[in-house]
mmCIF file of C-alpha atoms in Angstrom:
data_model
loop_
_atom_site.group_PDB
_atom_site.id
_atom_site.type_symbol
_atom_site.label_atom_id
_atom_site.label_comp_id
_atom_site.label_asym_id
_atom_site.label_seq_id
_atom_site.Cartn_x
_atom_site.Cartn_y
_atom_site.Cartn_z
ATOM 1 C CA MET A 1 13.502 -13.114 0.901
ATOM 2 C CA THR A 2 11.019 -13.452 3.758
ATOM 3 C CA GLN A 3 7.416 -14.165 2.969
ATOM 4 C CA THR A 4 4.663 -12.778 5.166
ATOM 5 C CA PRO A 5 1.671 -14.696 6.556
ATOM 6 C CA ALA A 6 -1.094 -15.090 4.027
ATOM 7 C CA ALA A 7 -3.994 -12.654 4.082
ATOM 8 C CA GLU A 8 -6.144 -15.705 4.638
ATOM 9 C CA GLY A 9 -9.730 -15.431 3.451
ATOM 10 C CA PHE A 10 -9.192 -12.090 1.710
ATOM 11 C CA ARG A 11 -9.360 -11.454 -2.014
ATOM 12 C CA MET A 12 -9.042 -8.487 -4.338
ATOM 13 C CA PRO A 13 -12.411 -7.803 -6.002
ATOM 14 C CA ALA A 14 -12.560 -7.091 -9.705
ATOM 15 C CA GLU A 15 -12.522 -3.381 -10.493
ATOM 16 C CA TRP A 16 -16.068 -3.449 -11.890
ATOM 17 C CA THR A 17 -17.561 -4.340 -8.497
ATOM 18 C CA PRO A 18 -19.104 -1.473 -6.437
ATOM 19 C CA HIS A 19 -16.729 1.030 -4.851
ATOM 20 C CA GLU A 20 -16.914 2.898 -1.572
ATOM 21 C CA ARG A 21 -14.673 5.640 -2.953
ATOM 22 C CA THR A 22 -11.663 6.457 -5.105
ATOM 23 C CA TRP A 23 -8.295 7.594 -3.743
ATOM 24 C CA MET A 24 -6.046 9.980 -5.694
ATOM 25 C CA ALA A 25 -2.956 12.130 -5.017
ATOM 26 C CA TRP A 26 -2.289 15.713 -6.097
ATOM 27 C CA PRO A 27 0.798 16.561 -8.197
ATOM 28 C CA SER A 28 3.460 18.532 -6.356
ATOM 29 C CA PRO A 29 6.889 19.777 -7.490
ATOM 30 C CA ASN A 30 9.117 16.766 -8.181
ATOM 31 C CA PRO A 31 11.308 15.271 -10.947
ATOM 32 C CA THR A 32 8.206 14.269 -12.942
ATOM 33 C CA PHE A 33 6.936 17.846 -13.172
ATOM 34 C CA THR A 34 10.076 19.927 -13.526
ATOM 35 C CA ASN A 35 8.756 23.449 -13.928
ATOM 36 C CA ALA A 36 5.766 25.601 -13.056
ATOM 37 C CA GLN A 37 4.041 25.087 -16.411
ATOM 38 C CA GLU A 38 4.393 21.294 -16.315
ATOM 39 C CA LEU A 39 3.035 21.258 -12.767
ATOM 40 C CA ALA A 40 0.100 23.492 -13.701
ATOM 41 C CA ASP A 41 -0.678 21.293 -16.710
ATOM 42 C CA ALA A 42 -0.495 18.151 -14.581
ATOM 43 C CA ARG A 43 -2.825 19.612 -11.975
ATOM 44 C CA ALA A 44 -5.327 20.540 -14.669
ATOM 45 C CA ALA A 45 -5.184 16.984 -16.065
ATOM 46 C CA TRP A 46 -5.470 15.318 -12.645
ATOM 47 C CA GLY A 47 -8.300 17.694 -11.806
ATOM 48 C CA ALA A 48 -10.243 16.676 -14.903
ATOM 49 C CA VAL A 49 -10.016 13.038 -13.764
ATOM 50 C CA VAL A 50 -11.096 13.969 -10.228
ATOM 51 C CA ARG A 51 -14.179 15.688 -11.595
ATOM 52 C CA ALA A 52 -15.020 12.815 -13.945
ATOM 53 C CA VAL A 53 -14.719 10.211 -11.191
ATOM 54 C CA SER A 54 -16.515 12.272 -8.538
ATOM 55 C CA ALA A 55 -19.563 12.389 -10.794
ATOM 56 C CA HIS A 56 -19.941 8.684 -9.979
ATOM 57 C CA GLU A 57 -18.491 8.137 -6.499
ATOM 58 C CA PRO A 58 -16.730 9.950 -3.630
ATOM 59 C CA VAL A 59 -13.083 10.912 -4.124
ATOM 60 C CA THR A 60 -10.480 11.450 -1.418
ATOM 61 C CA LEU A 61 -7.501 13.458 -2.649
ATOM 62 C CA LEU A 62 -4.178 13.393 -0.802
ATOM 63 C CA VAL A 63 -2.210 16.631 -1.164
ATOM 64 C CA ALA A 64 1.204 17.691 0.091
ATOM 65 C CA PRO A 65 1.144 20.056 3.088
ATOM 66 C CA GLY A 66 0.283 23.550 1.880
ATOM 67 C CA ASP A 67 -1.262 22.361 -1.395
ATOM 68 C CA THR A 68 -4.897 22.255 -0.289
ATOM 69 C CA GLU A 69 -5.653 25.659 -1.775
ATOM 70 C CA SER A 70 -4.140 24.730 -5.148
ATOM 71 C CA ALA A 71 -6.216 21.570 -5.222
ATOM 72 C CA ARG A 72 -9.457 23.270 -4.224
ATOM 73 C CA ALA A 73 -8.951 25.861 -6.953
ATOM 74 C CA VAL A 74 -9.065 23.086 -9.555
ATOM 75 C CA VAL A 75 -11.359 20.394 -8.129
ATOM 76 C CA GLY A 76 -13.732 22.541 -6.112
ATOM 77 C CA GLU A 77 -15.426 21.470 -2.902
ATOM 78 C CA GLN A 78 -16.904 18.153 -4.027
ATOM 79 C CA VAL A 79 -13.976 15.991 -2.894
ATOM 80 C CA THR A 80 -12.371 15.234 0.457
ATOM 81 C CA VAL A 81 -8.860 16.708 0.677
ATOM 82 C CA VAL A 82 -6.325 15.361 3.184
ATOM 83 C CA GLU A 83 -2.776 16.655 3.623
ATOM 84 C CA ARG A 84 0.035 14.082 3.708
ATOM 85 C CA GLU A 85 3.695 14.207 2.697
ATOM 86 C CA LEU A 86 4.026 13.061 -0.933
ATOM 87 C CA ASP A 87 6.795 12.490 -3.447
ATOM 88 C CA ASP A 88 4.698 11.869 -6.571
ATOM 89 C CA ALA A 89 1.054 11.511 -7.601
ATOM 90 C CA TRP A 90 0.548 7.938 -8.889
ATOM 91 C CA MET A 91 -1.946 6.615 -6.344
ATOM 92 C CA ARG A 92 -2.412 3.296 -8.158
ATOM 93 C CA ASP A 93 1.196 2.467 -7.365
ATOM 94 C CA ILE A 94 1.874 4.145 -4.028
ATOM 95 C CA GLY A 95 -1.493 3.436 -2.445
ATOM 96 C CA PRO A 96 -2.702 0.158 -0.962
ATOM 97 C CA THR A 97 -4.442 -2.624 -2.836
ATOM 98 C CA PHE A 98 -7.752 -3.153 -1.044
ATOM 99 C CA VAL A 99 -9.039 -6.659 -0.369
ATOM 100 C CA VAL A 100 -12.234 -8.008 1.217
ATOM 101 C CA ASN A 101 -13.438 -11.217 2.848
ATOM 102 C CA ASP A 102 -16.788 -12.990 3.038
ATOM 103 C CA ALA A 103 -17.445 -11.519 6.484
ATOM 104 C CA GLY A 104 -17.619 -8.066 4.927
ATOM 105 C CA GLU A 105 -14.271 -6.917 6.297
ATOM 106 C CA LEU A 106 -12.067 -4.554 4.309
ATOM 107 C CA ALA A 107 -8.268 -4.804 4.502
ATOM 108 C CA ALA A 108 -5.316 -3.403 2.575
ATOM 109 C CA VAL A 109 -2.171 -4.848 1.055
ATOM 110 C CA ASP A 110 0.932 -2.703 1.509
ATOM 111 C CA TRP A 111 3.383 -3.692 -1.217
ATOM 112 C CA THR A 112 7.010 -2.624 -0.851
ATOM 113 C CA PHE A 113 7.434 0.484 -3.027
ATOM 114 C CA ASN A 114 10.877 1.561 -4.283
ATOM 115 C CA GLY A 115 10.266 4.072 -7.042
ATOM 116 C CA TRP A 116 9.426 1.630 -9.848
ATOM 117 C CA GLY A 117 12.624 -0.346 -9.465
ATOM 118 C CA ALA A 118 14.769 2.289 -7.726
ATOM 119 C CA GLN A 119 15.042 4.437 -10.844
ATOM 120 C CA GLU A 120 17.660 7.185 -10.713
ATOM 121 C CA TRP A 121 15.195 10.064 -11.012
ATOM 122 C CA ALA A 122 12.649 8.703 -8.531
ATOM 123 C CA ARG A 123 12.292 9.520 -4.869
ATOM 124 C CA TRP A 124 9.999 7.535 -2.612
ATOM 125 C CA GLU A 125 10.689 8.158 1.068
ATOM 126 C CA ASN A 126 7.199 9.592 1.576
ATOM 127 C CA ASP A 127 5.391 7.558 -1.068
ATOM 128 C CA ALA A 128 6.581 4.312 0.513
ATOM 129 C CA ARG A 129 4.424 5.234 3.527
ATOM 130 C CA ILE A 130 1.291 6.275 1.619
ATOM 131 C CA ALA A 131 -0.293 2.806 1.515
ATOM 132 C CA ARG A 132 -0.342 2.700 5.318
ATOM 133 C CA GLU A 133 -1.545 6.306 5.541
ATOM 134 C CA VAL A 134 -4.461 5.568 3.204
ATOM 135 C CA SER A 135 -5.232 2.355 5.083
ATOM 136 C CA ARG A 136 -5.296 4.296 8.335
ATOM 137 C CA LEU A 137 -7.652 6.883 6.851
ATOM 138 C CA ALA A 138 -9.883 4.095 5.536
ATOM 139 C CA GLY A 139 -9.837 2.382 8.933
ATOM 140 C CA THR A 140 -8.568 -0.963 7.655
ATOM 141 C CA ARG A 141 -6.113 -3.563 8.837
ATOM 142 C CA VAL A 142 -2.958 -3.907 6.747
ATOM 143 C CA PHE A 143 -1.104 -6.890 5.302
ATOM 144 C CA SER A 144 2.486 -5.900 4.507
ATOM 145 C CA THR A 145 4.706 -7.809 2.125
ATOM 146 C CA PRO A 146 8.393 -7.596 1.166
ATOM 147 C CA LEU A 147 7.452 -8.090 -2.489
ATOM 148 C CA VAL A 148 8.317 -4.960 -4.472
ATOM 149 C CA ASN A 149 5.196 -4.357 -6.517
ATOM 150 C CA GLU A 150 2.735 -1.663 -7.550
ATOM 151 C CA GLY A 151 -1.002 -1.557 -8.149
ATOM 152 C CA GLY A 152 -0.491 -0.887 -11.856
ATOM 153 C CA ALA A 153 1.488 -4.111 -12.145
ATOM 154 C CA ILE A 154 -1.475 -6.390 -11.388
ATOM 155 C CA HIS A 155 -4.945 -6.902 -12.785
ATOM 156 C CA VAL A 156 -7.485 -9.426 -11.485
ATOM 157 C CA ASP A 157 -10.727 -10.915 -12.758
ATOM 158 C CA GLY A 158 -12.213 -11.386 -9.271
ATOM 159 C CA GLU A 159 -12.437 -15.139 -9.830
ATOM 160 C CA GLY A 160 -8.883 -16.208 -9.102
ATOM 161 C CA THR A 161 -6.850 -14.940 -12.066
ATOM 162 C CA VAL A 162 -4.145 -12.258 -11.993
ATOM 163 C CA LEU A 163 -2.125 -10.744 -14.833
ATOM 164 C CA LEU A 164 1.581 -10.080 -14.179
ATOM 165 C CA THR A 165 4.623 -9.029 -16.238
ATOM 166 C CA ASP A 166 8.078 -10.641 -16.303
ATOM 167 C CA THR A 167 9.898 -7.306 -16.469
ATOM 168 C CA VAL A 168 8.127 -5.919 -13.388
ATOM 169 C CA GLN A 169 7.752 -8.529 -10.650
ATOM 170 C CA LEU A 170 10.924 -10.344 -11.782
ATOM 171 C CA GLY A 171 12.848 -7.204 -12.735
ATOM 172 C CA GLU A 172 16.352 -6.555 -11.415
ATOM 173 C CA GLY A 173 15.323 -3.325 -9.732
ATOM 174 C CA ARG A 174 12.449 -4.902 -7.845
ATOM 175 C CA ASN A 175 12.778 -8.542 -6.851
ATOM 176 C CA PRO A 176 16.062 -9.875 -8.260
ATOM 177 C CA ASP A 177 16.318 -12.782 -5.809
ATOM 178 C CA TRP A 178 12.733 -14.040 -6.171
ATOM 179 C CA THR A 179 11.722 -16.917 -8.406
ATOM 180 C CA ARG A 180 8.531 -16.876 -10.421
ATOM 181 C CA GLN A 181 7.075 -19.456 -8.037
ATOM 182 C CA GLN A 182 7.883 -17.302 -4.993
ATOM 183 C CA VAL A 183 6.322 -14.226 -6.614
ATOM 184 C CA GLU A 184 3.159 -16.163 -7.456
ATOM 185 C CA ALA A 185 2.900 -17.551 -3.927
ATOM 186 C CA GLU A 186 3.171 -14.069 -2.407
ATOM 187 C CA ILE A 187 0.732 -12.543 -4.892
ATOM 188 C CA HIS A 188 -1.815 -15.328 -4.428
ATOM 189 C CA SER A 189 -1.595 -15.198 -0.641
ATOM 190 C CA HIS A 190 -2.408 -11.482 -0.617
ATOM 191 C CA LEU A 191 -4.892 -11.188 -3.486
ATOM 192 C CA GLY A 192 -6.746 -14.468 -3.008
ATOM 193 C CA THR A 193 -5.845 -15.485 -6.563
ATOM 194 C CA THR A 194 -4.854 -18.984 -7.664
ATOM 195 C CA LYS A 195 -3.549 -18.555 -11.214
ATOM 196 C CA ALA A 196 -1.111 -16.036 -12.677
ATOM 197 C CA ILE A 197 -0.839 -15.289 -16.387
ATOM 198 C CA TRP A 198 2.565 -13.777 -17.133
ATOM 199 C CA LEU A 199 3.075 -11.350 -20.004
ATOM 200 C CA PRO A 200 6.667 -11.115 -21.256
ATOM 201 C CA TYR A 201 6.804 -7.306 -21.317
ATOM 202 C CA GLY A 202 4.848 -4.072 -21.395
ATOM 203 C CA LEU A 203 4.665 -1.424 -24.115
ATOM 204 C CA ALA A 204 7.908 -0.110 -25.603
ATOM 205 C CA GLY A 205 7.348 3.456 -24.391
ATOM 206 C CA ASP A 206 7.020 2.225 -20.807
ATOM 207 C CA TYR A 207 10.767 1.553 -20.713
ATOM 208 C CA GLY A 208 11.687 5.218 -21.143
ATOM 209 C CA THR A 209 12.818 7.730 -18.533
ATOM 210 C CA PHE A 210 9.586 7.892 -16.549
ATOM 211 C CA GLY A 211 8.368 4.410 -17.453
ATOM 212 C CA THR A 212 7.410 1.637 -15.060
ATOM 213 C CA GLN A 213 9.345 -1.038 -16.956
ATOM 214 C CA GLY A 214 6.248 -2.870 -18.102
ATOM 215 C CA HIS A 215 3.101 -2.334 -16.040
ATOM 216 C CA VAL A 216 0.297 -4.602 -17.155
ATOM 217 C CA ASP A 217 -2.458 -1.990 -16.764
ATOM 218 C CA ILE A 218 -1.424 -0.256 -19.978
ATOM 219 C CA VAL A 219 -1.328 -3.515 -21.945
ATOM 220 C CA ALA A 220 -4.201 -5.743 -20.812
ATOM 221 C CA ALA A 221 -7.179 -5.626 -18.443
ATOM 222 C CA PHE A 222 -10.103 -7.894 -17.676
ATOM 223 C CA ALA A 223 -13.511 -6.605 -18.769
ATOM 224 C CA ARG A 224 -15.323 -9.466 -17.036
ATOM 225 C CA PRO A 225 -14.393 -13.028 -16.091
ATOM 226 C CA GLY A 226 -13.166 -14.818 -19.189
ATOM 227 C CA VAL A 227 -12.837 -11.624 -21.257
ATOM 228 C CA VAL A 228 -9.663 -9.569 -21.443
ATOM 229 C CA MET A 229 -9.015 -6.330 -23.317
ATOM 230 C CA VAL A 230 -5.593 -5.978 -24.920
ATOM 231 C CA HIS A 231 -3.774 -3.044 -26.485
ATOM 232 C CA SER A 232 -3.306 -3.389 -30.233
ATOM 233 C CA GLN A 233 -0.898 -1.336 -32.355
ATOM 234 C CA PRO A 234 -2.014 -1.587 -36.012
ATOM 235 C CA ASP A 235 0.958 0.341 -37.442
ATOM 236 C CA PRO A 236 3.969 -1.905 -38.267
ATOM 237 C CA ALA A 237 6.269 1.111 -37.916
ATOM 238 C CA HIS A 238 5.697 1.196 -34.137
ATOM 239 C CA PRO A 239 7.738 -1.199 -31.972
ATOM 240 C CA ASP A 240 4.554 -2.190 -30.141
ATOM 241 C CA HIS A 241 3.126 -3.732 -33.320
ATOM 242 C CA GLU A 242 4.898 -7.060 -32.790
ATOM 243 C CA ARG A 243 4.771 -6.840 -28.993
ATOM 244 C CA CYS A 244 0.996 -6.535 -29.065
ATOM 245 C CA LYS A 245 0.605 -9.453 -31.442
ATOM 246 C CA THR A 246 2.693 -11.603 -29.099
ATOM 247 C CA VAL A 247 0.686 -10.568 -26.031
ATOM 248 C CA ALA A 248 -2.674 -11.101 -27.748
ATOM 249 C CA ALA A 249 -1.619 -14.552 -28.948
ATOM 250 C CA LEU A 250 -0.409 -15.495 -25.468
ATOM 251 C CA LEU A 251 -3.697 -14.417 -23.898
ATOM 252 C CA ARG A 252 -5.784 -16.219 -26.512
ATOM 253 C CA ALA A 253 -3.870 -19.401 -25.703
ATOM 254 C CA SER A 254 -4.400 -18.961 -21.943
ATOM 255 C CA THR A 255 -7.064 -20.254 -19.605
ATOM 256 C CA ASP A 256 -8.142 -18.515 -16.416
ATOM 257 C CA ALA A 257 -8.383 -19.880 -12.885
ATOM 258 C CA GLN A 258 -11.791 -21.355 -13.702
ATOM 259 C CA GLY A 259 -10.451 -23.188 -16.759
ATOM 260 C CA ARG A 260 -12.059 -20.883 -19.333
ATOM 261 C CA ARG A 261 -10.175 -20.100 -22.534
ATOM 262 C CA LEU A 262 -9.824 -16.321 -22.577
ATOM 263 C CA GLU A 263 -11.760 -14.227 -25.067
ATOM 264 C CA VAL A 264 -9.524 -11.369 -26.234
ATOM 265 C CA VAL A 265 -10.904 -7.979 -27.283
ATOM 266 C CA GLU A 266 -8.279 -5.932 -29.119
ATOM 267 C CA VAL A 267 -8.453 -2.157 -28.613
ATOM 268 C CA PRO A 268 -6.535 -0.277 -31.331
ATOM 269 C CA ALA A 269 -3.991 2.308 -30.242
ATOM 270 C CA PRO A 270 -4.418 5.960 -31.205
ATOM 271 C CA THR A 271 -3.104 6.860 -34.658
ATOM 272 C CA VAL A 272 -0.328 9.097 -33.302
ATOM 273 C CA LEU A 273 2.997 7.247 -33.063
ATOM 274 C CA ARG A 274 5.404 9.783 -31.563
ATOM 275 C CA ALA A 275 5.435 12.726 -29.188
ATOM 276 C CA ASP A 276 8.479 14.888 -28.455
ATOM 277 C CA GLY A 277 10.541 12.599 -30.664
ATOM 278 C CA GLU A 278 9.746 9.442 -28.675
ATOM 279 C CA TRP A 279 7.496 6.478 -29.386
ATOM 280 C CA VAL A 280 4.253 6.959 -27.447
ATOM 281 C CA ASP A 281 2.621 4.309 -25.297
ATOM 282 C CA TYR A 282 -0.798 5.975 -25.516
ATOM 283 C CA SER A 283 -3.313 3.295 -24.575
ATOM 284 C CA TYR A 284 -7.045 3.125 -23.987
ATOM 285 C CA ILE A 285 -6.521 0.056 -21.800
ATOM 286 C CA ASN A 286 -5.409 2.357 -18.981
ATOM 287 C CA HIS A 287 -8.985 3.295 -18.073
ATOM 288 C CA TYR A 288 -10.748 3.525 -14.722
ATOM 289 C CA LEU A 289 -14.025 1.860 -13.790
ATOM 290 C CA CYS A 290 -16.034 3.736 -11.180
ATOM 291 C CA ASN A 291 -19.603 3.218 -9.999
ATOM 292 C CA ASP A 292 -21.791 3.259 -13.130
ATOM 293 C CA GLY A 293 -18.986 4.870 -15.129
ATOM 294 C CA VAL A 294 -15.908 4.354 -17.282
ATOM 295 C CA VAL A 295 -13.333 7.157 -17.306
ATOM 296 C CA LEU A 296 -11.446 6.583 -20.543
ATOM 297 C CA CYS A 297 -8.184 8.101 -21.767
ATOM 298 C CA ALA A 298 -8.537 10.395 -24.779
ATOM 299 C CA PHE A 299 -5.759 11.729 -26.999
ATOM 300 C CA ASP A 300 -7.531 14.153 -29.378
ATOM 301 C CA ASP A 301 -7.257 11.307 -31.861
ATOM 302 C CA PRO A 302 -9.577 9.830 -34.516
ATOM 303 C CA ARG A 303 -9.605 6.535 -32.610
ATOM 304 C CA ASP A 304 -10.922 8.072 -29.363
ATOM 305 C CA GLU A 305 -14.533 7.540 -30.383
ATOM 306 C CA GLN A 306 -13.820 4.036 -31.664
ATOM 307 C CA ALA A 307 -12.366 3.141 -28.272
ATOM 308 C CA ALA A 308 -15.333 4.696 -26.508
ATOM 309 C CA GLU A 309 -17.662 2.538 -28.596
ATOM 310 C CA ILE A 310 -15.707 -0.612 -27.700
ATOM 311 C CA PHE A 311 -15.912 0.232 -24.014
ATOM 312 C CA GLN A 312 -19.601 1.108 -24.261
ATOM 313 C CA ASN A 313 -20.253 -2.314 -25.786
ATOM 314 C CA LEU A 314 -18.240 -4.011 -23.045
ATOM 315 C CA PHE A 315 -19.920 -2.006 -20.265
ATOM 316 C CA PRO A 316 -23.400 -1.182 -21.602
ATOM 317 C CA GLU A 317 -24.789 -0.159 -18.199
ATOM 318 C CA ARG A 318 -22.058 2.433 -17.614
ATOM 319 C CA THR A 319 -21.510 5.977 -18.832
ATOM 320 C CA VAL A 320 -18.264 6.329 -20.778
ATOM 321 C CA THR A 321 -16.468 9.647 -20.225
ATOM 322 C CA LEU A 322 -13.448 10.611 -22.323
ATOM 323 C CA VAL A 323 -10.784 12.688 -20.552
ATOM 324 C CA ASP A 324 -7.673 13.995 -22.308
ATOM 325 C CA ALA A 325 -4.784 11.979 -20.866
ATOM 326 C CA ARG A 326 -1.825 13.226 -22.927
ATOM 327 C CA THR A 327 -0.397 15.277 -20.070
ATOM 328 C CA ILE A 328 -0.719 12.314 -17.710
ATOM 329 C CA PHE A 329 1.053 10.030 -20.183
ATOM 330 C CA ALA A 330 3.846 12.581 -20.544
ATOM 331 C CA GLY A 331 4.497 12.034 -16.843
ATOM 332 C CA GLY A 332 4.645 8.265 -17.184
ATOM 333 C CA GLY A 333 1.117 6.863 -16.848
ATOM 334 C CA GLY A 334 -2.586 7.201 -17.512
ATOM 335 C CA ILE A 335 -5.933 7.514 -15.783
ATOM 336 C CA HIS A 336 -5.780 4.078 -14.166
ATOM 337 C CA CYS A 337 -2.331 4.951 -12.791
ATOM 338 C CA ILE A 338 -3.581 7.946 -10.802
ATOM 339 C CA THR A 339 -6.678 6.304 -9.284
ATOM 340 C CA GLN A 340 -7.150 3.556 -6.700
ATOM 341 C CA GLN A 341 -10.503 2.014 -5.846
ATOM 342 C CA GLN A 342 -11.720 1.194 -2.361
ATOM 343 C CA PRO A 343 -14.316 -1.553 -2.852
ATOM 344 C CA LYS A 344 -17.518 -1.768 -0.867
ATOM 345 C CA ALA A 345 -17.020 -4.456 1.762
#
């Protein structure tokens, strides 16, 4: 394990700070979308998110060569479309993590990407290069790191605290030879954080075929410094019922980098428990904050409006937009997973 020089003076801003733009990637034929109907459904779902986000800030959409026409047919002319070789469409994970410094300089962290722990179905030859391609398009310098990590596996409060998950950063498929202390040192040196709060695991459904093995961005997310939203599963029949209680208790007992005891806001899961015979990991936590807006996962569920009300109370100055995310979740993620913010520097 070789550590890289620290991205000295740079830090990852909280997601609620102003953005320059959002980066996304367009679904193309791959193991996640196995037939024409699944691909068409995915493109419709991704397109709905593009339109929701572009109502608040510019969007740049990466598409595989030859897919510009298919993208334009769904998203229209309001977004910038750039052709690049792609394997999959989860920009949160394959794209860079943008960081800034006090001099107003923007830079990018290029994590090592290996298909969410070198999973058998995944392919990542092209996606492993996307962080640098996006950084080049954004005109930023790049800090590369040998740490295998993805953007959906971290969440920061902008004041020194980062959320991580044991089964991701310390997972066998990602960083089997790293200690917790080595992971924290590498994370802190690239994100400008000083304290890591480790969750023991993600949601049960995230360990299925197309799961990430425990990304934090479906379980917990900061709403502001000192306040963290956490997924709650009220139904004891679902395996996440006990998991969520454990995570909430851990967070309530935690302090952030500034020494504040965390305030935990529980967001109840949708009422549906299964889809296609499997436990669902449907979660409202996997939202996206864009300039003046919240793009929130919806599931055609009675709890959609309850979640929207919680988010409206947490972000009273923002417009909350519900977008059906069931097709996205069927592929292994949610709205946060397919978006990546470029902060204003």
